[in-house]
Short mmCIF file of C-alpha atoms in Angstrom, two decimals:
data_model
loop_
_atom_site.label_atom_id
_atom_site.label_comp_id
_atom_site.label_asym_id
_atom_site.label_seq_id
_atom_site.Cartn_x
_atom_site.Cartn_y
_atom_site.Cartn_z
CA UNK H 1 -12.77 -0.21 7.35
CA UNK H 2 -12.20 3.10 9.44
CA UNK H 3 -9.54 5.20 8.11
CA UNK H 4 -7.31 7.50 10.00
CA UNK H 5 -8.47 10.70 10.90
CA UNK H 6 -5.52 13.48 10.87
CA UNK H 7 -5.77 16.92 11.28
CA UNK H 8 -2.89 17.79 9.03
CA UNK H 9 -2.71 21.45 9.06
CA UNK H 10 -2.40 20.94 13.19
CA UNK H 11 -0.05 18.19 13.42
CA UNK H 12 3.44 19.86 14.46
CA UNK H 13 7.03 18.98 12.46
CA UNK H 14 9.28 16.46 14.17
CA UNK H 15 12.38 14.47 13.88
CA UNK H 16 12.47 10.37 14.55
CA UNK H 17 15.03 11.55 17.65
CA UNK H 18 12.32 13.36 19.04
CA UNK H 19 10.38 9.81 19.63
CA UNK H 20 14.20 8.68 20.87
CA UNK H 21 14.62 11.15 23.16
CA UNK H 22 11.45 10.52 25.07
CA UNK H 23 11.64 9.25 28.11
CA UNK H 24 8.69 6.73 27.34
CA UNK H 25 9.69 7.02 23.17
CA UNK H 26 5.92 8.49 22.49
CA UNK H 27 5.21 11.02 19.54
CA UNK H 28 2.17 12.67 19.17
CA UNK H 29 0.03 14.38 16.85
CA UNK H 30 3.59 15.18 14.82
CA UNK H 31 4.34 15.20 10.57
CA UNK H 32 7.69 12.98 10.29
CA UNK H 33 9.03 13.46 6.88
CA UNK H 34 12.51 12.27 5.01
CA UNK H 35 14.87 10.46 7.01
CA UNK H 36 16.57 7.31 6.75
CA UNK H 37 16.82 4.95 10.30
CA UNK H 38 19.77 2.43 10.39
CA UNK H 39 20.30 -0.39 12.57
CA UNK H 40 18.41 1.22 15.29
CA UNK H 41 16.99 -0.85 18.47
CA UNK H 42 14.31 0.93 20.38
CA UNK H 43 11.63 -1.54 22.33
CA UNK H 44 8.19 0.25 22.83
CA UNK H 45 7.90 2.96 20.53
CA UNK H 46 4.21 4.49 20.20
CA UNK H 47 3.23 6.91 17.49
CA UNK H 48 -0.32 8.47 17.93
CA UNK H 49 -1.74 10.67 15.54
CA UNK H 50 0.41 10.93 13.19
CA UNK H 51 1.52 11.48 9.34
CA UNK H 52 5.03 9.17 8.65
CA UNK H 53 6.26 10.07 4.87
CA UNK H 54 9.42 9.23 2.17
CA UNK H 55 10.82 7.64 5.43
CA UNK H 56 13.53 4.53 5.50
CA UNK H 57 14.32 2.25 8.05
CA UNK H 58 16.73 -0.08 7.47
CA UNK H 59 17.54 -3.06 9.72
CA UNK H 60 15.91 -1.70 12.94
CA UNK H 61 14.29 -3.44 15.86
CA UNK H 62 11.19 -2.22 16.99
CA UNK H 63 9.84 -4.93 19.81
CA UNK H 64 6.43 -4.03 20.57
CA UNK H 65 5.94 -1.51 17.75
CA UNK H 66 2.56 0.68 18.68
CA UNK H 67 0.99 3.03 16.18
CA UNK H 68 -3.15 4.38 16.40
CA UNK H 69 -4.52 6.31 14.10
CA UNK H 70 -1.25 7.23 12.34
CA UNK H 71 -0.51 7.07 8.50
CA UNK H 72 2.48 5.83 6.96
CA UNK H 73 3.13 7.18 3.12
CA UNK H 74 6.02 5.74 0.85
CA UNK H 75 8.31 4.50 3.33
CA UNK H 76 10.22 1.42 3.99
CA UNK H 77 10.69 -1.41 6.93
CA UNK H 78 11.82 -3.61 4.87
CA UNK H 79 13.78 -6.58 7.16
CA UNK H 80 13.24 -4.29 9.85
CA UNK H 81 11.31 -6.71 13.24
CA UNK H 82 8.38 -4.96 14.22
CA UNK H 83 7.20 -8.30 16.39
CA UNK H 84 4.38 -7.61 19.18
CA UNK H 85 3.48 -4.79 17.20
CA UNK H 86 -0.04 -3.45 18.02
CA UNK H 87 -1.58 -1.46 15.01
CA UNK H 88 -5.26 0.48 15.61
CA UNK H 89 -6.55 2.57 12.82
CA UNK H 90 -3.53 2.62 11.04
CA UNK H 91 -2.82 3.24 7.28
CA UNK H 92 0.09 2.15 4.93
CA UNK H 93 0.47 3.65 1.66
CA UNK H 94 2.83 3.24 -0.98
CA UNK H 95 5.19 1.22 1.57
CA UNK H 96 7.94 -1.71 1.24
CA UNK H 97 8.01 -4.15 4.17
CA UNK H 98 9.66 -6.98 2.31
CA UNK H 99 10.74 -9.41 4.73
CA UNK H 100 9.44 -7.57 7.66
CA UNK H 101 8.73 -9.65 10.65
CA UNK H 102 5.14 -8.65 12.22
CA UNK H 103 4.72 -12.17 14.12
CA UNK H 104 2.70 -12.25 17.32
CA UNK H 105 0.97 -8.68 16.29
CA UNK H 106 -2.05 -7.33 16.85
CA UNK H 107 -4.25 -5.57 14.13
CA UNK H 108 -7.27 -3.76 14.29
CA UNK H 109 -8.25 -1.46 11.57
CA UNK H 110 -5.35 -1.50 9.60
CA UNK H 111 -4.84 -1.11 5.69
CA UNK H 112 -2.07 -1.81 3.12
CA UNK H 113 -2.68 -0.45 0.21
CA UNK H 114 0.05 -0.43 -2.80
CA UNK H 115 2.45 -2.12 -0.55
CA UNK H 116 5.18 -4.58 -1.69
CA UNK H 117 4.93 -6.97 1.21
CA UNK H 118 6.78 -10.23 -0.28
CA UNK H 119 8.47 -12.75 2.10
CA UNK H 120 6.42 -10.23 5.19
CA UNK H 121 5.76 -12.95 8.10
CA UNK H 122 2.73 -11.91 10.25
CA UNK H 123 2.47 -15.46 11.80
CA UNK H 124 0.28 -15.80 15.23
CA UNK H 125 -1.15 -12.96 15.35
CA UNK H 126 -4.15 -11.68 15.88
CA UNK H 127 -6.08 -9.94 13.07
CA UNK H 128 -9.03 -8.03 14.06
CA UNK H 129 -9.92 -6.45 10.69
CA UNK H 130 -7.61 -5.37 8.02
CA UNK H 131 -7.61 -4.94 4.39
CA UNK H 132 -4.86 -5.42 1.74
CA UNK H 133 -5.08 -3.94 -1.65
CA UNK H 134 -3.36 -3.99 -4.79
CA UNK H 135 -1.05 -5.15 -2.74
CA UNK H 136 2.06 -8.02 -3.24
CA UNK H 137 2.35 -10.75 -1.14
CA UNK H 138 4.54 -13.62 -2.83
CA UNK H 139 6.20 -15.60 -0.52
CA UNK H 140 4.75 -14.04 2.81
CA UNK H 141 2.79 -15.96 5.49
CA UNK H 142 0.02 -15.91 7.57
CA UNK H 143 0.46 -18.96 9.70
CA UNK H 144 -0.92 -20.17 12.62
CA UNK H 145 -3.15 -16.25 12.94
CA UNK H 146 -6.35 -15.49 13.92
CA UNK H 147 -9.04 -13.82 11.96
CA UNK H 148 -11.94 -12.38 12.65
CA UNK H 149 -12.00 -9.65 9.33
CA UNK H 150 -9.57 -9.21 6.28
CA UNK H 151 -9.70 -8.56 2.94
CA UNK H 152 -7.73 -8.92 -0.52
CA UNK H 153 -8.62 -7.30 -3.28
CA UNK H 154 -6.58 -7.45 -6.21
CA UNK H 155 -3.78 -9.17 -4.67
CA UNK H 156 -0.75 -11.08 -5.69
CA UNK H 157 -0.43 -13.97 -3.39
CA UNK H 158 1.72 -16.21 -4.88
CA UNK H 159 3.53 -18.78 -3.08
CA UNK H 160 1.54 -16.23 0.12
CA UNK H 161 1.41 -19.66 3.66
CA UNK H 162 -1.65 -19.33 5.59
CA UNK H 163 -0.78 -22.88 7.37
CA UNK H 164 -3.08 -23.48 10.36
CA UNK H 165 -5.16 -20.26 9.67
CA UNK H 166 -8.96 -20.53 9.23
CA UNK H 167 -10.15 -19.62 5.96
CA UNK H 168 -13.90 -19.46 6.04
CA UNK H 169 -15.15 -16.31 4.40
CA UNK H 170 -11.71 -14.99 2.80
CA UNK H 171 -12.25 -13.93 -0.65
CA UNK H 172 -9.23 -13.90 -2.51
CA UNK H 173 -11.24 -14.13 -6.32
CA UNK H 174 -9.80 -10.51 -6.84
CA UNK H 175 -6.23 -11.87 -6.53
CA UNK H 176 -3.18 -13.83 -8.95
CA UNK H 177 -1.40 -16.32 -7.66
CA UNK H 178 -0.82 -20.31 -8.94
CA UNK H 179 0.09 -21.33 -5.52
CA UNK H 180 -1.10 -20.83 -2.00
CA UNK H 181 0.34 -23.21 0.83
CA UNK H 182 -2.76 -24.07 2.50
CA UNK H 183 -3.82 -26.91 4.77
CA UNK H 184 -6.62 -28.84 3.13
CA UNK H 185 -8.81 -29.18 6.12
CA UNK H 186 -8.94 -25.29 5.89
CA UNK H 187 -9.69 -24.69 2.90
CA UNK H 188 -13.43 -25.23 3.43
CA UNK H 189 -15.13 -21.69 2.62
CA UNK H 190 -12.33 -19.55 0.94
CA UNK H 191 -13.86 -18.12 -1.58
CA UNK H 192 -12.49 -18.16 -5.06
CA UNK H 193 -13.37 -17.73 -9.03
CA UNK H 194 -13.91 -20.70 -11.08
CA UNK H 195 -10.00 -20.47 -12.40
CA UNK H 196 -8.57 -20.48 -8.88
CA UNK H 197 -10.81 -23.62 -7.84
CA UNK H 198 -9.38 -25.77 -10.60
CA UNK H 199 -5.66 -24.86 -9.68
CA UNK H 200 -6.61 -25.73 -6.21
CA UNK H 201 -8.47 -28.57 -6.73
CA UNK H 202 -5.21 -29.76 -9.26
CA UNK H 203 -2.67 -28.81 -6.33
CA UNK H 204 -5.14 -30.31 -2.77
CA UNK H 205 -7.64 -32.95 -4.70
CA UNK H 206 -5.19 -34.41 -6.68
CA UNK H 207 -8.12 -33.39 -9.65
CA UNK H 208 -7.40 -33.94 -13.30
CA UNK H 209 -8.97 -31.34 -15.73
CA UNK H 210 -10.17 -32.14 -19.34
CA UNK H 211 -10.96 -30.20 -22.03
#
């Protein structure tokens, strides 16, 4: 996974109504730091090259979020819709998107790592390669998306829909969870540890363990 390549030192201080004021709502190469976004509906945003910290945004709109090689530290979208987002070498660190809406997105090269992501929906998209660590998941789904590269390591997953998404090749062995809504056909070639294949077989095979 490629990681973001800023050149902090360079990047120049900005506000969130500089990216408002734009005629085209495009921020580049800027630091974005403490502020808290309410309620706000802008379609089309683009950040590019960017460092996003300690910010909140609470019950906004984005349609058609766009972000490259931009990093996003401690902040929160949490219910926010960031639908037909597009997401290329982007980073997110230490952020809550609980119940954020990401359906019909595109992702390429994009990492969560120490989110809180429950109830997230990232249903039909299109997932390119991304990575999720130590990251929560309980309740989220992943329905109906195509993947071509993503990872979980040390996951919780709980209760986490991947309904009509191919499976083959996900390793989720790193991860908790004692339920994953699954169809069975798919479940051919996740890969698991020998704990998570009983619960699954128990919960899809209708399989009876003994001691």
């Amino acid at each position: 996974m490629t990681k973001p390549k800023l050149d902090i030192e360079h990047l120049i201080t900005a506000k969130f109504t500089n990216l408002i004021d734009d005629e085209d709502h495009f921020l580049q190469a800027a630091h974005l730091q403490n502020e808290t976004i309410t309620q706000l509906e802008l379609a089309h945003p683009i950040l590019e090259d960017c460092l996003v910290e300690h910010f909140n945004f609470n019950d906004c709109d984005f349609n058609k979020f766009e972000a490259s090689n931009t990093i996003f530290k401690n902040c929160d979208f949490s219910n926010c819709q960031l639908d037909q987002a597009s997401l290329y070498h982007v980073s997110f660190q230490n952020c809550k998107l609980v119940g954020t809406v990401l359906d019909h997105s595109y992702f390429n090269e994009v990492s969560f790592s120490g989110c809180l992501m429950d109830l997230a929906a990232l249903n039909k998209c299109q997932i390119k390669a991304a990575e999720f660590i130590e990251t929560h998941l309980e309740d989220a789904s992943i329905d109906d998306t195509k993947i071509k590269k993503i990872s979980f390591d040390h996951c919780q997953l709980n209760q986490l829909s991947l309904m009509f998404t191919k499976l083959k090749g996900i390793d989720v062995s790193s991860c908790q969870f004692k339920r994953l809504e699954v169809d069975y056909a798919q479940l051919r070639g996740l890969i698991v540890n020998s704990e998570q294949a009983a619960l699954l077989g128990q919960l899809y095979l209708g399989l009876k363990l003994t001691d």
